[in-house]
Coordinates of C-alpha atoms in Angstrom, one line a residue:
G1 CA -16.2 7.6 -2.0
S2 CA -14.0 10.3 -3.6
G3 CA -10.7 10.6 -1.9
G4 CA -11.4 7.5 0.2
G5 CA -14.2 9.1 2.2
G6 CA -16.4 7.0 4.5
G7 CA -15.6 4.2 6.8
R8 CA -15.9 1.4 4.3
A9 CA -13.8 3.2 1.8
R10 CA -11.0 3.7 4.3
R11 CA -11.1 0.1 5.4
T12 CA -10.9 -0.9 1.7
L13 CA -7.9 1.2 1.1
D14 CA -6.3 -0.1 4.3
A15 CA -6.8 -3.7 3.2
A16 CA -5.5 -2.8 -0.3
E17 CA -2.4 -1.3 1.2
E18 CA -1.8 -4.3 3.5
G19 CA -2.3 -6.7 0.6
G20 CA 0.1 -5.0 -1.7
V21 CA -2.6 -4.4 -4.3
L22 CA -0.7 -1.5 -5.8
E23 CA 2.4 -3.5 -6.7
L24 CA 0.8 -6.9 -7.3
R25 CA -2.5 -6.1 -8.9
L26 CA -2.8 -2.5 -10.2
W27 CA 0.6 -1.6 -11.6
P28 CA 0.9 -4.9 -13.6
I29 CA -2.3 -3.8 -15.4
F30 CA -0.6 -0.8 -16.9
L31 CA 2.6 -2.7 -17.5
R32 CA 0.7 -5.2 -19.7
A33 CA -1.0 -2.4 -21.5
A34 CA 2.3 -0.6 -22.1
V35 CA 3.9 -3.8 -23.5
A36 CA 0.9 -4.2 -25.9
D37 CA 1.2 -0.6 -27.0
A38 CA 4.9 -1.0 -27.6
E39 CA 4.4 -4.1 -29.7
S40 CA 1.6 -2.4 -31.8
S41 CA 3.8 0.7 -32.2
D42 CA 6.6 -1.4 -33.6
A43 CA 4.3 -3.2 -35.9
K44 CA 2.9 0.1 -37.1
T45 CA 6.3 1.5 -37.9
K46 CA 7.3 -1.6 -39.9
E47 CA 4.0 -1.8 -41.9
K48 CA 2.4 1.6 -42.3
Q49 CA 0.4 0.4 -45.2
K50 CA -1.6 -1.8 -42.8
K51 CA -2.3 0.9 -40.3
K52 CA -6.1 0.3 -40.1
A53 CA -5.6 -3.4 -39.4
K54 CA -3.1 -2.6 -36.7
K55 CA -5.5 -0.1 -35.0
G56 CA -8.1 -2.8 -34.7
K57 CA -5.5 -5.2 -33.3
T58 CA -4.4 -2.7 -30.7
K59 CA -7.9 -2.1 -29.5
T60 CA -8.6 -5.8 -29.3
T61 CA -5.5 -6.3 -27.2
K62 CA -6.4 -3.6 -24.8
K63 CA -9.9 -5.0 -24.3
K64 CA -8.4 -8.4 -23.6
N65 CA -6.1 -6.9 -21.0
D66 CA -9.0 -5.1 -19.3
S67 CA -11.0 -8.3 -19.3
D68 CA -8.2 -10.4 -17.9
D69 CA -7.7 -8.0 -15.1
D70 CA -11.4 -7.6 -14.4
I71 CA -11.1 -3.9 -13.7
S72 CA -11.2 -0.9 -16.0
M73 CA -8.1 1.2 -16.6
A74 CA -9.9 4.3 -15.3
D75 CA -10.8 2.6 -12.0
A76 CA -7.3 1.1 -11.6
A77 CA -5.8 4.6 -12.2
H78 CA -8.1 6.2 -9.6
L79 CA -7.3 3.5 -7.0
T80 CA -3.6 3.9 -7.8
C81 CA -3.9 7.6 -7.2
L82 CA -5.6 7.1 -3.8
L83 CA -3.0 4.6 -2.6
V84 CA -0.1 6.8 -3.7
N85 CA -1.6 9.8 -1.8
R86 CA -2.0 7.7 1.3
R87 CA 1.7 6.6 1.0
S88 CA 2.8 10.2 0.6
G89 CA 1.1 10.9 3.9
S90 CA 2.8 8.1 5.7
G91 CA 6.2 9.7 5.8
S92 CA 7.1 10.4 2.2
A93 CA 8.3 13.9 1.8
S94 CA 6.6 14.5 -1.5
G95 CA 3.2 15.3 0.1
G96 CA 2.0 18.1 2.1
G97 CA 4.8 20.7 1.8
G98 CA 8.0 21.2 3.6
G99 CA 10.1 18.3 2.4
G100 CA 11.7 17.0 -0.7
G101 CA 13.3 13.9 -1.8
G102 CA 12.1 11.3 0.6
S103 CA 13.7 8.5 2.4
S104 CA 13.2 6.1 -0.5
A105 CA 15.7 3.5 -1.4
T106 CA 15.3 4.6 -5.0
P107 CA 17.3 7.7 -5.8
G108 CA 15.5 10.8 -7.1
G109 CA 12.1 9.8 -5.9
S110 CA 9.8 9.4 -2.9
A111 CA 8.7 6.1 -1.5
A112 CA 5.2 6.7 -2.6
L113 CA 6.1 6.2 -6.3
S114 CA 9.0 3.9 -6.0
F115 CA 6.9 1.0 -7.2
V116 CA 7.2 2.2 -10.8
T117 CA 10.8 0.9 -10.8
A118 CA 9.9 -2.6 -9.6
T119 CA 10.7 -5.6 -11.8
S120 CA 9.9 -8.3 -9.3
S121 CA 6.8 -9.2 -7.2
S122 CA 8.9 -9.4 -4.0
V123 CA 8.7 -5.6 -3.5
D124 CA 9.7 -4.4 0.0
A125 CA 8.3 -7.5 1.7
V126 CA 4.8 -7.0 0.4
Q127 CA 2.9 -10.1 1.3
P128 CA -0.3 -11.0 -0.5
T129 CA -3.2 -11.3 1.9
T130 CA -6.9 -11.8 1.9
S131 CA -8.6 -8.8 3.5
R132 CA -11.6 -9.4 5.8
D133 CA -14.2 -6.7 6.2
T134 CA -15.9 -5.8 9.5
D135 CA -18.8 -8.1 8.7
G136 CA -16.4 -11.1 8.6
D137 CA -16.8 -11.7 4.8
E138 CA -13.7 -12.1 2.8
D139 CA -13.1 -9.3 0.3
D140 CA -11.5 -10.8 -2.8
N141 CA -11.3 -7.5 -4.6
V142 CA -8.6 -6.1 -2.4
G143 CA -6.6 -9.2 -1.8
G144 CA -3.1 -9.7 -3.2
V145 CA -2.0 -12.2 -5.7
G146 CA 0.3 -14.9 -4.9
G147 CA 2.5 -17.6 -6.3
D148 CA 4.0 -16.6 -9.7
D149 CA 6.1 -13.6 -10.3
V150 CA 3.8 -11.4 -12.3
Y151 CA 6.6 -8.9 -13.3
R152 CA 8.7 -11.7 -14.8
D153 CA 5.7 -12.9 -16.9
I154 CA 5.2 -9.4 -18.3
L155 CA 8.8 -8.2 -18.8
D156 CA 10.3 -11.5 -19.9
G157 CA 12.5 -11.1 -23.0
L158 CA 13.2 -7.3 -22.5
D159 CA 16.5 -5.7 -21.8
A160 CA 17.1 -2.9 -19.3
S161 CA 16.4 -0.1 -21.7
Q162 CA 13.2 -1.7 -22.9
I163 CA 12.0 -2.3 -19.3
A164 CA 12.6 1.4 -18.6
S165 CA 10.6 2.3 -21.7
V166 CA 7.7 0.0 -20.7
Q167 CA 7.7 1.5 -17.2
S168 CA 7.6 5.0 -18.6
R169 CA 4.7 4.1 -20.9
A170 CA 2.8 2.4 -18.0
F171 CA 3.1 5.6 -15.9
G172 CA 1.8 7.6 -18.9
L173 CA -1.2 5.3 -19.1
V174 CA -1.9 5.8 -15.3
V175 CA -1.9 9.6 -15.8
V176 CA -4.0 9.6 -18.9
N177 CA -6.7 7.3 -17.5
L178 CA -6.7 9.4 -14.3
L179 CA -7.3 12.6 -16.2
N180 CA -10.0 11.0 -18.3
R181 CA -12.1 11.0 -15.1
I182 CA -12.3 14.8 -15.0
N183 CA -12.6 15.6 -18.7
G184 CA -15.4 18.0 -19.4
D185 CA -16.3 21.6 -19.0
A186 CA -13.7 23.2 -16.7
T187 CA -16.1 26.0 -15.8
A188 CA -19.0 24.0 -14.5
D189 CA -22.2 25.7 -13.3
A190 CA -22.1 27.4 -9.9
A191 CA -24.5 24.8 -8.3
S192 CA -22.0 22.1 -9.2
W193 CA -19.1 23.9 -7.4
A194 CA -21.3 24.9 -4.5
A195 CA -22.3 21.3 -3.9
G196 CA -18.7 20.2 -4.0
A197 CA -19.2 17.9 -7.0
R198 CA -16.0 16.4 -8.4
L199 CA -13.8 18.6 -6.1
N200 CA -12.6 15.7 -4.0
D201 CA -11.5 13.8 -7.1
E202 CA -9.8 16.8 -8.4
A203 CA -7.9 17.5 -5.2
E204 CA -6.7 13.8 -5.1
I205 CA -5.4 14.2 -8.7
V206 CA -3.6 17.4 -7.8
H207 CA -2.1 15.7 -4.8
F208 CA -0.9 12.8 -7.1
F209 CA 0.8 15.3 -9.4
V210 CA 2.5 17.0 -6.4
S211 CA 4.0 13.6 -5.5
A212 CA 4.9 12.8 -9.1
F213 CA 6.8 16.1 -9.7
A214 CA 8.6 15.6 -6.4
S215 CA 9.8 12.3 -7.9
L216 CA 10.6 13.7 -11.3
D217 CA 14.2 12.3 -11.3
L218 CA 13.0 8.8 -10.5
R219 CA 15.1 6.4 -12.7
S220 CA 14.9 2.8 -13.5
T221 CA 17.5 0.6 -11.7
S222 CA 16.4 -2.6 -13.5
T223 CA 18.6 -5.0 -15.4
A224 CA 17.6 -7.5 -18.1
I225 CA 15.2 -10.2 -16.8
S226 CA 17.1 -13.4 -16.6
G227 CA 16.7 -15.6 -19.6
S228 CA 15.7 -12.6 -21.8
S229 CA 19.0 -12.6 -23.7
G230 CA 20.4 -15.6 -25.3
S231 CA 23.8 -14.1 -26.1
T232 CA 26.9 -15.0 -24.1
G233 CA 30.6 -14.4 -24.2
P234 CA 32.7 -11.2 -24.4
D235 CA 30.2 -9.2 -26.5
A236 CA 27.5 -9.8 -23.9
T237 CA 29.8 -8.9 -21.1
S238 CA 30.9 -5.6 -22.8
A239 CA 27.2 -4.8 -23.6
S240 CA 26.3 -5.3 -20.0
I241 CA 29.1 -3.0 -18.8
V242 CA 28.0 -0.2 -21.2
A243 CA 24.4 -0.6 -20.1
K244 CA 25.4 -0.5 -16.4
N245 CA 27.4 2.7 -16.9
R246 CA 24.7 4.4 -19.0
R247 CA 22.4 6.5 -16.8
P248 CA 18.8 5.5 -17.6
A249 CA 16.2 8.2 -18.5
P250 CA 13.8 9.3 -15.8
I251 CA 10.7 7.2 -15.9
L252 CA 8.1 9.9 -15.0
A253 CA 9.6 12.6 -17.2
E254 CA 8.0 11.7 -20.5
A255 CA 4.4 12.0 -19.2
L256 CA 5.0 14.9 -16.8
S257 CA 6.9 16.9 -19.5
K258 CA 3.8 16.9 -21.6
V259 CA 1.8 18.4 -18.7
T260 CA 4.2 21.4 -18.5
S261 CA 5.0 21.6 -22.2
I262 CA 4.7 24.7 -24.4
G263 CA 1.4 23.1 -25.7
M264 CA -0.4 24.8 -22.7
W265 CA 0.2 28.1 -24.5
Q266 CA -2.6 27.1 -26.9
S267 CA -4.9 28.2 -24.1
M268 CA -3.0 31.5 -23.6
P269 CA -4.4 34.7 -25.0
A270 CA -3.2 35.0 -28.6
R271 CA -1.8 38.6 -28.4
Y272 CA 0.2 37.8 -25.2
R273 CA 1.5 34.6 -26.8
D274 CA 2.7 36.4 -29.9
L275 CA 4.5 39.0 -27.7
Q276 CA 6.3 36.2 -25.8
L277 CA 7.3 34.4 -29.0
K278 CA 8.7 37.6 -30.5
K279 CA 11.1 37.9 -27.5
S280 CA 12.8 34.5 -27.9
A281 CA 13.9 32.5 -30.9
M282 CA 14.1 29.4 -28.8
L283 CA 10.5 29.6 -27.8
R284 CA 9.5 30.2 -31.5
R285 CA 11.3 27.0 -32.5
R286 CA 9.8 25.1 -29.7
W287 CA 6.3 26.4 -30.5
G288 CA 6.7 25.5 -34.2
A289 CA 7.9 22.0 -33.3
W290 CA 4.9 21.5 -31.1
K291 CA 2.5 22.7 -33.7
K292 CA 4.2 20.3 -36.3
S293 CA 3.9 17.4 -33.9
T294 CA 0.2 18.0 -33.3
E295 CA -0.3 18.0 -37.1
E296 CA 1.6 14.7 -37.4
M297 CA -0.4 13.3 -34.5
D298 CA -3.6 13.5 -36.5
D299 CA -2.3 10.4 -38.4
D300 CA -2.0 8.4 -35.1
S301 CA -4.8 6.6 -33.3
D302 CA -7.5 8.5 -31.7
D303 CA -6.6 7.1 -28.3
D304 CA -3.0 8.4 -28.5
K305 CA -4.2 11.9 -29.6
A306 CA -6.8 12.1 -26.8
G307 CA -4.2 11.0 -24.2
D308 CA -1.8 13.7 -25.2
D309 CA -4.5 16.4 -25.4
S310 CA -5.6 15.5 -21.8
L311 CA -2.0 15.9 -20.6
V312 CA -1.4 19.2 -22.3
S313 CA -4.7 20.7 -21.3
Y314 CA -4.5 19.7 -17.6
L315 CA -2.9 22.8 -16.2
P316 CA -5.2 25.2 -18.1
H317 CA -8.1 23.1 -16.9
L318 CA -6.8 23.4 -13.3
V319 CA -6.4 27.2 -13.6
D320 CA -9.9 27.6 -15.0
T321 CA -11.3 25.4 -12.2
I322 CA -9.6 27.6 -9.6
F323 CA -11.0 30.7 -11.2
A324 CA -14.5 29.2 -11.4
I325 CA -14.3 28.5 -7.6
V326 CA -12.9 31.8 -6.3
E327 CA -15.0 34.0 -8.5
D328 CA -18.3 32.3 -7.7
Q329 CA -19.6 34.6 -5.0
A330 CA -22.5 32.3 -4.1
I331 CA -20.0 29.7 -2.7
W332 CA -18.5 32.1 -0.2
R333 CA -21.7 34.0 0.7
D334 CA -24.1 31.2 1.6
G335 CA -24.9 30.3 5.2
A336 CA -23.3 33.2 7.1
G337 CA -25.1 36.3 6.0
D338 CA -23.6 39.0 3.8
G339 CA -19.9 38.2 3.1
G340 CA -19.8 35.1 5.3
V341 CA -20.0 36.9 8.7
A342 CA -22.4 35.2 11.0
D343 CA -25.1 37.3 12.8
G344 CA -23.8 40.6 11.4
T345 CA -20.9 40.7 13.9
D346 CA -17.2 41.3 13.3
E347 CA -16.3 37.8 14.4
P348 CA -15.6 35.6 11.4
M349 CA -16.9 32.1 11.3
Q350 CA -14.3 29.3 11.9
I351 CA -13.5 26.8 9.2
E352 CA -12.1 24.4 11.8
D353 CA -13.1 24.0 15.4
G354 CA -10.4 24.7 17.9
A355 CA -9.9 24.0 21.6
A356 CA -9.7 27.8 22.3
D357 CA -13.3 28.2 21.3
D358 CA -14.4 25.8 24.1
D359 CA -12.3 27.6 26.6
D360 CA -13.9 31.0 25.7
E361 CA -17.4 29.5 25.9
S362 CA -16.9 28.0 29.4
E363 CA -16.9 31.4 31.0
D364 CA -20.4 32.1 29.8
D365 CA -22.1 29.0 31.0
T366 CA -23.6 30.8 34.1
D367 CA -25.1 34.2 34.6
D368 CA -24.3 36.7 37.3
E369 CA -26.4 35.0 39.9
G370 CA -24.9 31.5 39.3
E371 CA -27.9 30.2 37.4
P372 CA -27.3 28.4 34.1
A373 CA -27.4 30.9 31.3
Q374 CA -30.1 30.4 28.7
P375 CA -28.8 29.9 25.2
D376 CA -29.5 32.6 22.6
P377 CA -31.6 31.0 19.8
Q378 CA -30.5 33.5 17.2
Q379 CA -26.8 32.9 18.1
A380 CA -27.3 29.2 18.0
R381 CA -28.9 29.4 14.6
S382 CA -26.1 31.6 13.3
R383 CA -23.5 29.1 14.6
R384 CA -25.2 26.1 13.0
S385 CA -25.4 28.0 9.8
G386 CA -21.7 28.9 10.0
D387 CA -20.8 25.3 10.7
D388 CA -22.8 24.0 7.7
H389 CA -21.2 26.6 5.4
S390 CA -17.8 25.6 6.8
R391 CA -18.4 22.0 5.9
R392 CA -19.6 22.9 2.4
I393 CA -16.6 25.0 1.5
R394 CA -14.0 22.5 2.8
P395 CA -13.8 20.7 -0.6
Q396 CA -13.3 24.1 -2.3
F397 CA -10.4 25.0 0.0
A398 CA -8.9 21.6 -0.3
L399 CA -8.7 21.9 -4.1
L400 CA -7.5 25.6 -4.0
N401 CA -4.7 24.9 -1.5
R402 CA -3.5 21.8 -3.4
G403 CA -3.6 23.6 -6.7
L404 CA -1.5 26.5 -5.3
E405 CA 0.9 24.0 -3.9
L406 CA 1.3 22.3 -7.2
L407 CA 1.7 25.5 -9.2
A408 CA 4.3 26.8 -6.7
D409 CA 6.3 23.6 -7.0
L410 CA 6.2 23.9 -10.8
L411 CA 7.5 27.4 -10.8
L412 CA 10.5 26.2 -8.9
L413 CA 11.4 23.5 -11.4
P414 CA 13.5 25.0 -14.2
P415 CA 12.1 22.9 -17.1
A416 CA 8.5 23.6 -16.1
R417 CA 8.9 27.2 -15.1
R418 CA 9.8 28.5 -18.6
H419 CA 6.3 27.5 -19.8
V420 CA 4.2 27.7 -16.7
R421 CA 5.2 31.2 -15.6
P422 CA 4.3 33.0 -18.8
Y423 CA 0.9 31.2 -18.8
L424 CA 0.1 32.3 -15.3
L425 CA 1.2 35.8 -16.1
S426 CA -1.0 35.9 -19.2
K427 CA -4.0 35.0 -17.0
N428 CA -3.0 37.5 -14.2
F429 CA -3.4 34.5 -11.9
A430 CA -1.9 36.0 -8.7
V431 CA -3.8 39.3 -9.2
R432 CA -7.1 37.6 -9.7
L433 CA -6.7 35.4 -6.6
S434 CA -5.7 38.5 -4.5
L435 CA -9.0 40.1 -5.3
S436 CA -11.1 37.0 -4.7
A437 CA -13.4 36.2 -1.7
P438 CA -11.1 33.5 -0.2
Y439 CA -8.2 36.0 -0.1
L440 CA -10.2 38.9 1.5
P441 CA -11.8 39.3 4.9
P442 CA -13.8 37.7 6.5
T443 CA -12.9 34.4 4.8
S444 CA -9.1 35.2 5.0
L445 CA -9.4 35.4 8.8
T446 CA -10.4 31.8 9.1
P447 CA -7.7 29.0 9.4
A448 CA -8.2 27.8 5.9
G449 CA -8.2 31.4 4.6
R450 CA -4.9 32.1 6.3
L451 CA -3.4 29.1 4.7
F452 CA -4.7 30.2 1.3
R453 CA -3.1 33.6 1.7
Q454 CA 0.3 32.1 2.8
L455 CA 0.3 29.7 -0.2
H456 CA -0.6 32.7 -2.5
A457 CA 2.4 34.6 -1.0
M458 CA 4.6 31.6 -1.8
L459 CA 3.3 31.5 -5.4
A460 CA 3.8 35.3 -5.9
E461 CA 7.4 35.0 -4.5
A462 CA 8.1 32.1 -7.0
I463 CA 6.7 34.1 -9.9
N464 CA 8.9 37.2 -9.1
F465 CA 12.0 35.2 -8.3
G466 CA 15.1 36.7 -9.9
Y467 CA 15.7 34.1 -12.6
D468 CA 16.1 34.3 -16.4
D469 CA 13.7 31.7 -17.8
A470 CA 15.4 31.8 -21.3
T471 CA 19.0 31.3 -20.2
G472 CA 18.5 29.5 -16.9
T473 CA 20.7 32.0 -15.0
S474 CA 20.3 33.9 -11.8
L475 CA 19.5 37.6 -11.9
T476 CA 21.0 40.1 -9.6
D477 CA 18.9 42.8 -7.9
E478 CA 20.3 45.4 -10.4
E479 CA 19.3 43.2 -13.4
V480 CA 15.8 42.7 -11.9
A481 CA 15.4 46.5 -11.4
S482 CA 16.7 47.2 -15.0
R483 CA 14.0 44.9 -16.4
L484 CA 11.3 46.8 -14.4
H485 CA 12.7 50.1 -15.7
E486 CA 12.3 48.9 -19.3
R487 CA 8.7 48.1 -18.6
A488 CA 8.2 51.5 -17.0
H489 CA 9.7 53.2 -20.0
I490 CA 7.3 51.4 -22.4
L491 CA 4.4 52.5 -20.1
Q492 CA 5.7 56.1 -20.3
K493 CA 5.9 56.0 -24.1
L494 CA 2.4 54.7 -24.4
C495 CA 1.0 57.3 -22.1
H496 CA 2.9 60.1 -24.0
R497 CA 1.5 58.9 -27.3
H498 CA -2.1 58.4 -26.3
Y499 CA -2.8 60.1 -22.9
A500 CA -0.4 63.1 -22.8
D501 CA -2.8 65.3 -20.8
S502 CA -4.2 62.9 -18.3
A503 CA -1.0 61.0 -17.4
S504 CA 1.6 63.8 -17.4
D505 CA 3.0 62.9 -14.0
I506 CA 3.7 59.3 -15.2
I507 CA 5.3 60.6 -18.4
Y508 CA 7.8 63.1 -17.0
S509 CA 8.8 61.2 -13.8
G510 CA 11.9 59.0 -13.6
V511 CA 11.6 55.3 -14.3
A512 CA 12.6 54.5 -10.7
R513 CA 9.8 56.6 -9.4
V514 CA 7.3 55.1 -11.8
C515 CA 8.2 51.7 -10.4
D516 CA 7.3 52.8 -6.9
S517 CA 3.9 51.3 -6.1
A518 CA 2.6 54.2 -4.0
F519 CA 3.4 56.8 -6.7
L520 CA 2.0 54.7 -9.6
K521 CA -1.2 53.8 -7.7
K522 CA -1.8 57.5 -6.9
N523 CA -1.6 58.5 -10.5
L524 CA -3.5 55.5 -11.9
D525 CA -6.4 56.4 -9.5
L526 CA -6.6 59.8 -11.3
L527 CA -7.2 58.2 -14.7
E528 CA -10.7 57.3 -16.0
L529 CA -11.7 53.7 -16.1
S530 CA -11.9 53.7 -19.9
T531 CA -8.3 54.9 -20.0
L532 CA -7.2 52.1 -17.7
E533 CA -8.9 49.5 -19.9
D534 CA -7.4 50.9 -23.0
L535 CA -3.9 51.1 -21.4
C536 CA -4.1 47.5 -20.2
R537 CA -5.1 46.3 -23.7
R538 CA -2.3 48.2 -25.4
L539 CA 0.2 46.6 -23.0
R540 CA -1.4 43.2 -23.7
L541 CA -2.1 42.7 -20.0
V542 CA -5.8 41.8 -20.5
D543 CA -7.3 39.8 -23.3
D544 CA -9.7 42.1 -25.0
D545 CA -13.1 41.9 -23.3
K546 CA -12.9 38.4 -21.8
D547 CA -11.1 39.1 -18.5
V548 CA -12.7 42.5 -18.1
V549 CA -16.3 41.2 -18.5
A550 CA -15.6 38.4 -16.1
L551 CA -14.5 40.8 -13.4
I552 CA -17.5 43.2 -13.7
D553 CA -19.4 43.5 -10.4
D554 CA -22.6 41.4 -10.0
G555 CA -26.0 42.8 -9.4
G556 CA -26.6 44.8 -12.6
A557 CA -23.1 46.3 -12.8
S558 CA -23.3 46.5 -16.6
S559 CA -25.9 49.2 -16.2
R560 CA -23.7 51.4 -14.0
S561 CA -21.6 54.2 -15.2
S562 CA -17.9 53.7 -15.8
D563 CA -16.9 55.3 -12.5
E564 CA -19.2 53.0 -10.4
R565 CA -17.4 49.7 -11.0
P566 CA -14.9 49.6 -8.2
R567 CA -14.0 45.9 -8.6
L568 CA -13.1 46.4 -12.3
R569 CA -11.0 49.5 -11.5
S570 CA -9.3 47.6 -8.6
Y571 CA -8.5 44.7 -11.0
L572 CA -7.0 46.9 -13.7
T573 CA -5.0 48.9 -11.3
S574 CA -3.6 45.8 -9.6
V575 CA -2.6 44.3 -13.0
L576 CA -0.6 47.5 -13.8
L577 CA 1.0 47.6 -10.4
H578 CA 1.9 43.9 -10.5
H579 CA 3.6 44.4 -13.9
H580 CA 5.5 47.6 -13.2
T581 CA 6.4 48.0 -9.6
Y582 CA 9.2 46.6 -7.4
T583 CA 8.7 43.3 -5.5
P584 CA 10.9 42.0 -2.7
T585 CA 14.0 40.3 -4.0
G586 CA 15.6 37.2 -2.6
S587 CA 18.2 39.1 -0.6
S588 CA 15.7 41.4 1.0
I589 CA 13.5 38.5 1.9
L590 CA 16.5 36.7 3.5
T591 CA 17.4 39.9 5.4
S592 CA 13.9 40.2 6.8
L593 CA 13.8 36.7 8.2
P594 CA 14.7 36.2 11.9
L595 CA 17.8 34.3 12.7
Y596 CA 16.0 32.1 15.1
P597 CA 12.3 30.9 15.1
D598 CA 9.9 33.3 16.8
E599 CA 6.3 33.1 18.0
T600 CA 4.8 33.8 14.6
L601 CA 6.5 30.7 13.3
L602 CA 6.2 28.3 16.3
W603 CA 2.4 28.9 16.7
N604 CA 1.5 28.9 13.1
P605 CA -0.2 25.5 12.3
H606 CA 0.4 26.0 8.6
L607 CA 4.2 26.3 9.0
V608 CA 4.7 24.0 12.0
P609 CA 2.1 21.2 11.9
P610 CA 0.6 19.9 15.2
G611 CA 1.7 16.6 16.6
H612 CA -1.7 14.9 16.3
I613 CA -1.7 14.5 12.5
G614 CA -3.1 11.1 11.5
R615 CA -1.0 8.4 9.9
H616 CA -2.5 9.0 6.4
S617 CA -3.1 12.7 6.8
T618 CA -1.3 14.9 4.3
P619 CA -1.9 18.5 5.3
V620 CA -0.8 21.3 2.9
L621 CA 1.9 23.4 4.6
A622 CA 3.1 26.9 3.5
L623 CA 6.7 25.7 3.5
P624 CA 9.3 25.4 0.7
K625 CA 10.5 22.0 -0.4
L626 CA 13.9 20.5 -1.0
N627 CA 12.9 18.7 -4.2
V628 CA 15.0 17.2 -7.0
S629 CA 16.2 20.5 -8.5
F630 CA 16.5 24.2 -7.8
L631 CA 16.5 27.4 -9.8
T632 CA 19.8 28.8 -8.5
N633 CA 22.2 28.4 -5.6
A634 CA 20.5 31.3 -3.9
D635 CA 17.1 29.5 -4.3
Y636 CA 18.5 26.4 -2.6
L637 CA 20.1 28.5 0.3
L638 CA 16.9 30.5 0.8
R639 CA 14.7 27.4 0.9
S640 CA 17.1 25.7 3.3
F641 CA 17.2 28.7 5.6
K642 CA 13.4 28.9 5.8
L643 CA 13.3 25.2 6.7
L644 CA 15.8 25.4 9.5

C-alpha cells in the first residue's frame, strides 16, 4: 500500500529494514546504473560521431541491470523512499520538524540517508536475514544478500573522486525514478483528490525531500577501493595526501540543486518573471545560462532530458497540487453539512479522536432519573458522517502539512531561497492558502486545521524574513521598512496616474501611513472591484485572468455583478496588503516570545509532541529546525531560542 499502509505492508517494511535491504539490495541497483551511465557518458564524449550507437548501448546496459536485479528502478526508488522515511522517524532529526542535523556518524547528514556514502557491505552491523511472514513462509523478496561485498564489485577500479561522482549520480537516479511515479496532470479532477488517490505517495515523496534537504551537506568519506590503483611510490603517496585534504563535494547537492534551480521560473507568470529579471543582472545571467543548457540538452538522450525536466518541475507541481486540494470546496464540504459543521451546530467536527471527548460524554450516559439515556439517532448519524469525512480528508492534510514543511525548510536555505521565494510570491501562495477552507473555520478549529495554520504562519514568517536574496546579507528593520516605502510610493504613483479621484487618500498620505494595514484596507474597500483588478494587474501581482478566474465564487458567480463577488474582492485586497504593509520583524517576534515556556506551548501537541508516538511515526511539528545552514546569525539565534 501507499506509504506502507496495511498490516502486510508494515511487516514487509519491517523485514526489509531488519534484513538491510536498503544497503544490500536497493542502493546497489542505483550504483550499478550510475556506473553504466558514467561509462556511456565518457564514451559519448570521446566519440560523438557514434552517438546513436552509444544511445542504444546505454539502453541495453540499463535493461541488463534491471533484469539482473529483478526489480524495476521505479519500484526500487519507491521502496527506498519508504525505508528512508521510516528511518527518519526512528530518531533522525531530519523528519517531522524541530530538529536538524541528526546523530549520524556521517557529518552533514541524518542517519536516514547516510547509506549513500557507503563503500562496503558491512554497513553499521547490517546482517543479511531471511524474513518470515506471519504465515510461516519465507519471503525471499525482502531478505538480504550475503557473502560477497557487493560494493567492492561495483566500485572496483575507481578512485575517491570517481566514487563520490558515482554516489551522486546514483542518488539522482533515485530521485528521478521516484518522481516518475507522479508524473502527469498536477491539477487532477476533483473526484480524484476527494478519494485521496495518489496523495499518500505524494506525501511520502515530500517527506523524502524533507529528509534529503536536511542532509544537503552530506559528503563522501570514501577512499579508493583497494586494488583500484596500480601506482605506488612517492607520487602515489602525495596524490593520496592531496585527495585526503581536498573536501569532497556534497553527494546530494547535484540532484537537489536542480529541484530548486531557476528553471522553476519557467512556470512563473511571464510578466512577474520579467520584472524580477530586470532587478538583478545576476539573475539574468543565471536565467540565460539555464535557457542555453536546456537548448543543449536537446542533443542528449531522451532519458536524461526527461529526468532533468522532472526535477525542475517538481516544486511547481507540488504548488499546483496544494492549490488543487485547498481550492476544491467539495473536499471540505462533504459529510458534515454546509462548511463541515455537523448537525448545524457551532461545534466543529474533530479530525482526531481525543480522550477529552470520552470524558465529556461520560456525564450524559444517564438521565435525571438515573435511567440510561437513549441515544439521539440524528446526533449519531451526524457523528458517523463527521468521522467518515475526517478519515477521507486525512490524506489531504498529510500532503498539505508535509508540503508546507518542505517549502518552509527551502525558504531558510540560502541557495534555494533566492529561487523559491520569488516563485511563491508570483503565485501569491501564502495569500491563497489564507483564504482557503483548511485555513478558515470550522476546519481550522480541528487539530489538523490548527497545525495547518501554524505551519502557514511559519511559512509566512520565512517569506518575510529580513534577508537580501541577491547579496545574501541580513536586513535591518530600517532597511525592511525602506523597501516597503518604495513599494508604497510606486502604488501612490499608479493611483495618481490612473485613479486620481477614487484613491485620493492613498495618493496624498505619507508612505508610512500607506504601509499601515488598517489604513490601506479601509481605502481599498472603498474602491470598485474593477479598479482593484486593474491595479493588481498593473503592479504585476496577478497574472492577467488566470488567478482571478480561479478565485471567482462557485455557484454561478460569473453571472453576478462586480460588487457581489466577496471572495474575489477579499483575494485582491489581501494580495495588495501582503505586498505593501508592515509584517513582524525578527526583533519584534523575539521580543514577543516568553522567556520561559507557558501553557500555550506546553499543551500544544503540534509544538511539544506527546510521549506515545510510535517508533516509526514522523509527525509534522510547527517548530523550526537546526539544519545544515542558516540565513543569518539572527536566524540561527531566533530558531535556537524557539527550540529552548
